[in-house]
PDB file of C-alpha atoms in Angstrom:
ATOM      1  CA  UNK A 940      -0.033  -0.146   0.013  1.00 46.00           C
ATOM      2  CA  UNK A 941       2.617   2.594   0.767  1.00 45.00           C
ATOM      3  CA  UNK A 942       4.347   1.569  -2.865  1.00 40.00           C
ATOM      4  CA  UNK A 943       0.701   2.379  -4.275  1.00 44.00           C
ATOM      5  CA  UNK A 944       1.324   5.943  -2.277  1.00 42.00           C
ATOM      6  CA  UNK A 945       4.618   6.606  -3.450  1.00 43.00           C
ATOM      7  CA  UNK A 946       3.343   5.991  -6.886  1.00 39.00           C
ATOM      8  CA  UNK A 947       0.850   8.142  -6.882  1.00 44.00           C
ATOM      9  CA  UNK A 948       2.667  10.876  -4.847  1.00 44.00           C
ATOM     10  CA  UNK A 949       5.293  11.066  -7.823  1.00 38.00           C
ATOM     11  CA  UNK A 950       2.715  10.800 -11.054  1.00 36.00           C
ATOM     12  CA  UNK A 951       1.073  13.763  -8.724  1.00 41.00           C
ATOM     13  CA  UNK A 952       4.576  15.390  -9.031  1.00 40.00           C
ATOM     14  CA  UNK A 953       5.174  14.785 -12.886  1.00 37.00           C
ATOM     15  CA  UNK A 954       1.832  16.551 -13.434  1.00 38.00           C
ATOM     16  CA  UNK A 955       3.409  20.111 -12.338  1.00 36.00           C
ATOM     17  CA  UNK A 956       4.020  22.953 -14.158  1.00 36.00           C
ATOM     18  CA  UNK A 957       8.208  23.053 -15.091  1.00 37.00           C
ATOM     19  CA  UNK A 958       9.529  24.387 -12.199  1.00 38.00           C
ATOM     20  CA  UNK A 959      11.279  27.852 -12.235  1.00 37.00           C
ATOM     21  CA  UNK A 960      14.537  28.806 -10.866  1.00 37.00           C
ATOM     22  CA  UNK A 961      14.660  30.812  -8.091  1.00 35.00           C
ATOM     23  CA  UNK A 962      17.151  34.206  -8.122  1.00 41.00           C
ATOM     24  CA  UNK A 963      19.333  31.887  -5.104  1.00 44.00           C
ATOM     25  CA  UNK A 964      20.714  29.043  -5.564  1.00 47.00           C
ATOM     26  CA  UNK A 965      18.735  26.658  -8.472  1.00 56.00           C
ATOM     27  CA  UNK A 966      15.313  26.459  -5.377  1.00 75.00           C
ATOM     28  CA  UNK A 967      12.213  25.827  -7.701  1.00 86.00           C
ATOM     29  CA  UNK A 968       8.097  26.509  -6.648  1.00 88.00           C
ATOM     30  CA  UNK A 969       7.938  22.890  -6.572  1.00 87.00           C
ATOM     31  CA  UNK A 970      11.193  22.160  -4.292  1.00 90.00           C
ATOM     32  CA  UNK A 971       9.241  23.872  -2.072  1.00 91.00           C
ATOM     33  CA  UNK A 972       6.086  23.064  -1.924  1.00 91.00           C
ATOM     34  CA  UNK A 973       7.967  19.170  -1.576  1.00 92.00           C
ATOM     35  CA  UNK A 974       9.319  21.211   1.441  1.00 94.00           C
ATOM     36  CA  UNK A 975       6.274  21.744   3.035  1.00 96.00           C
ATOM     37  CA  UNK A 976       4.504  18.127   2.404  1.00 96.00           C
ATOM     38  CA  UNK A 977       7.884  16.224   3.250  1.00 97.00           C
ATOM     39  CA  UNK A 978       8.061  17.750   6.797  1.00 97.00           C
ATOM     40  CA  UNK A 979       4.093  17.334   7.021  1.00 96.00           C
ATOM     41  CA  UNK A 980       3.757  13.896   5.622  1.00 96.00           C
ATOM     42  CA  UNK A 981       6.607  12.032   7.593  1.00 96.00           C
ATOM     43  CA  UNK A 982       4.670  14.311  10.875  1.00 95.00           C
ATOM     44  CA  UNK A 983       7.639  15.976  11.644  1.00 96.00           C
ATOM     45  CA  UNK A 984       6.403  19.296  13.199  1.00 96.00           C
ATOM     46  CA  UNK A 985       9.735  21.410  14.696  1.00 97.00           C
ATOM     47  CA  UNK A 986      10.964  20.911  10.575  1.00 97.00           C
ATOM     48  CA  UNK A 987       7.517  21.793   9.330  1.00 97.00           C
ATOM     49  CA  UNK A 988       7.331  24.962  12.127  1.00 98.00           C
ATOM     50  CA  UNK A 989      11.090  26.223  11.202  1.00 97.00           C
ATOM     51  CA  UNK A 990       9.877  26.352   6.886  1.00 97.00           C
ATOM     52  CA  UNK A 991       7.777  29.863   8.729  1.00 98.00           C
ATOM     53  CA  UNK A 992       9.250  32.805   9.119  1.00 97.00           C
ATOM     54  CA  UNK A 993       8.375  34.084  12.559  1.00 95.00           C
ATOM     55  CA  UNK A 994       5.474  36.043  11.642  1.00 96.00           C
ATOM     56  CA  UNK A 995       4.328  33.868   9.584  1.00 98.00           C
ATOM     57  CA  UNK A 996       0.534  33.404   8.730  1.00 98.00           C
ATOM     58  CA  UNK A 997      -1.927  30.641   7.710  1.00 98.00           C
ATOM     59  CA  UNK A 998      -5.418  30.724   7.126  1.00 97.00           C
ATOM     60  CA  UNK A 999      -7.329  27.497   6.797  1.00 95.00           C
ATOM     61  CA  UNK A1000     -10.877  27.358   5.154  1.00 91.00           C
ATOM     62  CA  UNK A1001     -13.356  27.721   7.851  1.00 89.00           C
ATOM     63  CA  UNK A1002     -10.804  27.677  10.392  1.00 91.00           C
ATOM     64  CA  UNK A1003     -10.053  30.956  10.546  1.00 92.00           C
ATOM     65  CA  UNK A1004      -5.438  32.759  11.429  1.00 97.00           C
ATOM     66  CA  UNK A1005      -3.381  31.637  12.761  1.00 98.00           C
ATOM     67  CA  UNK A1006      -0.559  33.632  13.162  1.00 98.00           C
ATOM     68  CA  UNK A1007       3.207  33.031  14.376  1.00 98.00           C
ATOM     69  CA  UNK A1008       5.359  30.276  13.636  1.00 97.00           C
ATOM     70  CA  UNK A1009       4.700  28.000  17.252  1.00 97.00           C
ATOM     71  CA  UNK A1010       0.923  28.445  16.707  1.00 98.00           C
ATOM     72  CA  UNK A1011       1.361  27.287  12.974  1.00 98.00           C
ATOM     73  CA  UNK A1012       3.439  24.605  14.346  1.00 97.00           C
ATOM     74  CA  UNK A1013       1.251  24.099  17.297  1.00 97.00           C
ATOM     75  CA  UNK A1014      -1.578  23.730  14.212  1.00 96.00           C
ATOM     76  CA  UNK A1015      -0.426  20.743  12.243  1.00 95.00           C
ATOM     77  CA  UNK A1016       0.805  19.384  14.987  1.00 95.00           C
ATOM     78  CA  UNK A1017      -3.006  19.035  15.966  1.00 94.00           C
ATOM     79  CA  UNK A1018      -3.772  18.299  12.628  1.00 91.00           C
ATOM     80  CA  UNK A1019      -1.357  15.357  11.873  1.00 90.00           C
ATOM     81  CA  UNK A1020      -3.192  13.204  15.099  1.00 88.00           C
ATOM     82  CA  UNK A1021      -6.701  13.676  14.187  1.00 83.00           C
ATOM     83  CA  UNK A1022      -6.110  11.363  10.590  1.00 79.00           C
ATOM     84  CA  UNK A1023      -2.446  10.887  10.275  1.00 83.00           C
ATOM     85  CA  UNK A1024      -3.155  11.760   6.399  1.00 91.00           C
ATOM     86  CA  UNK A1025      -0.940  12.286   3.468  1.00 95.00           C
ATOM     87  CA  UNK A1026      -1.015  15.688   1.619  1.00 95.00           C
ATOM     88  CA  UNK A1027       0.082  16.107  -2.361  1.00 95.00           C
ATOM     89  CA  UNK A1028       0.219  19.141  -3.851  1.00 94.00           C
ATOM     90  CA  UNK A1029       0.562  19.858  -7.164  1.00 93.00           C
ATOM     91  CA  UNK A1030       1.717  23.421  -8.069  1.00 94.00           C
ATOM     92  CA  UNK A1031       0.049  24.776 -11.138  1.00 94.00           C
ATOM     93  CA  UNK A1032       0.729  28.213 -10.927  1.00 94.00           C
ATOM     94  CA  UNK A1033       3.988  30.516  -9.439  1.00 94.00           C
ATOM     95  CA  UNK A1034       5.178  34.341  -9.739  1.00 94.00           C
ATOM     96  CA  UNK A1035       9.065  33.844  -9.306  1.00 93.00           C
ATOM     97  CA  UNK A1036      10.906  37.666  -7.980  1.00 91.00           C
ATOM     98  CA  UNK A1037      14.473  37.814  -6.198  1.00 91.00           C
ATOM     99  CA  UNK A1038      12.595  37.967  -2.532  1.00 94.00           C
ATOM    100  CA  UNK A1039       9.566  36.787  -3.185  1.00 95.00           C
ATOM    101  CA  UNK A1040       7.857  33.036  -4.555  1.00 95.00           C
ATOM    102  CA  UNK A1041       4.172  32.830  -4.458  1.00 95.00           C
ATOM    103  CA  UNK A1042       3.073  29.187  -5.716  1.00 94.00           C
ATOM    104  CA  UNK A1043      -0.085  28.044  -5.704  1.00 93.00           C
ATOM    105  CA  UNK A1044      -2.280  24.850  -6.940  1.00 95.00           C
ATOM    106  CA  UNK A1045      -4.240  21.767  -5.578  1.00 96.00           C
ATOM    107  CA  UNK A1046      -4.012  19.454  -2.597  1.00 96.00           C
ATOM    108  CA  UNK A1047      -5.066  16.335  -1.736  1.00 96.00           C
ATOM    109  CA  UNK A1048      -5.586  14.346   1.334  1.00 94.00           C
ATOM    110  CA  UNK A1049      -4.779  10.737   1.442  1.00 94.00           C
ATOM    111  CA  UNK A1050      -5.908   8.516   3.701  1.00 93.00           C
ATOM    112  CA  UNK A1051      -2.087   6.903   5.313  1.00 91.00           C
ATOM    113  CA  UNK A1052      -2.755   3.508   4.990  1.00 91.00           C
ATOM    114  CA  UNK A1053      -5.328   2.513   2.292  1.00 93.00           C
ATOM    115  CA  UNK A1054      -5.048   5.786  -0.353  1.00 92.00           C
ATOM    116  CA  UNK A1055      -8.547   6.490  -0.581  1.00 94.00           C
ATOM    117  CA  UNK A1056      -9.372  10.536  -0.757  1.00 93.00           C
ATOM    118  CA  UNK A1057     -11.061  12.223   2.426  1.00 91.00           C
ATOM    119  CA  UNK A1058     -10.763  16.048   1.304  1.00 92.00           C
ATOM    120  CA  UNK A1059      -8.530  18.535  -1.086  1.00 95.00           C
ATOM    121  CA  UNK A1060      -8.686  21.927  -2.125  1.00 96.00           C
ATOM    122  CA  UNK A1061      -6.840  24.790  -3.464  1.00 97.00           C
ATOM    123  CA  UNK A1062      -3.509  26.466  -1.621  1.00 96.00           C
ATOM    124  CA  UNK A1063      -1.159  29.776  -1.796  1.00 97.00           C
ATOM    125  CA  UNK A1064       2.626  29.436   0.086  1.00 97.00           C
ATOM    126  CA  UNK A1065       3.942  33.061  -0.539  1.00 97.00           C
ATOM    127  CA  UNK A1066       7.624  32.111   0.354  1.00 97.00           C
ATOM    128  CA  UNK A1067      10.030  35.198   0.824  1.00 97.00           C
ATOM    129  CA  UNK A1068      13.794  35.297   1.208  1.00 95.00           C
ATOM    130  CA  UNK A1069      15.336  35.955   4.529  1.00 91.00           C
ATOM    131  CA  UNK A1070      18.924  35.640   5.497  1.00 91.00           C
ATOM    132  CA  UNK A1071      18.435  31.661   6.260  1.00 87.00           C
ATOM    133  CA  UNK A1072      16.913  31.328   2.928  1.00 93.00           C
ATOM    134  CA  UNK A1073      13.371  30.898   1.601  1.00 96.00           C
ATOM    135  CA  UNK A1074      10.863  31.548   4.147  1.00 97.00           C
ATOM    136  CA  UNK A1075       6.791  30.867   4.446  1.00 97.00           C
ATOM    137  CA  UNK A1076       5.718  33.875   5.348  1.00 98.00           C
ATOM    138  CA  UNK A1077       1.443  33.530   3.939  1.00 98.00           C
ATOM    139  CA  UNK A1078      -0.079  29.917   3.857  1.00 98.00           C
ATOM    140  CA  UNK A1079      -3.887  29.487   2.501  1.00 98.00           C
ATOM    141  CA  UNK A1080      -6.247  26.742   2.140  1.00 96.00           C
ATOM    142  CA  UNK A1081      -9.094  26.428   0.755  1.00 96.00           C
ATOM    143  CA  UNK A1082     -11.112  23.034   1.489  1.00 92.00           C
ATOM    144  CA  UNK A1083     -12.871  22.104  -2.058  1.00 86.00           C
ATOM    145  CA  UNK A1084     -14.149  18.819  -0.387  1.00 76.00           C
ATOM    146  CA  UNK A1085     -16.901  20.328   1.562  1.00 63.00           C
TER     147      UNK A1085
END
């Protein structure tokens, strides 16, 4: 079953738009999305929280706004405990600047054990380039499965 989930994730990743290079090295919009999914899907909440800037804002459809790296880490920790899902991000568009990347697309949430879809929708990430590299500054999730 894990092989089937991995294959599904690879198929979705292969269907993304070509990754655009950033002003810092060869970081791409898909790589930034992959950083988020790797931390989330491995349930590594400290690593996931570190992707966010200190004053980042997370907007969750029908749940409101969460502000700050620690509060966002707490939100995702509770989220992964509910169903232990796997989330796949499919980047559909981006705007790349020397100090900012807007990355958006579709997401799908899958049951970790069966691969059955649990939900999905649209996401938008705004990454900013700081002294420590690319940090997630704004994170928006719109659930289309309700």
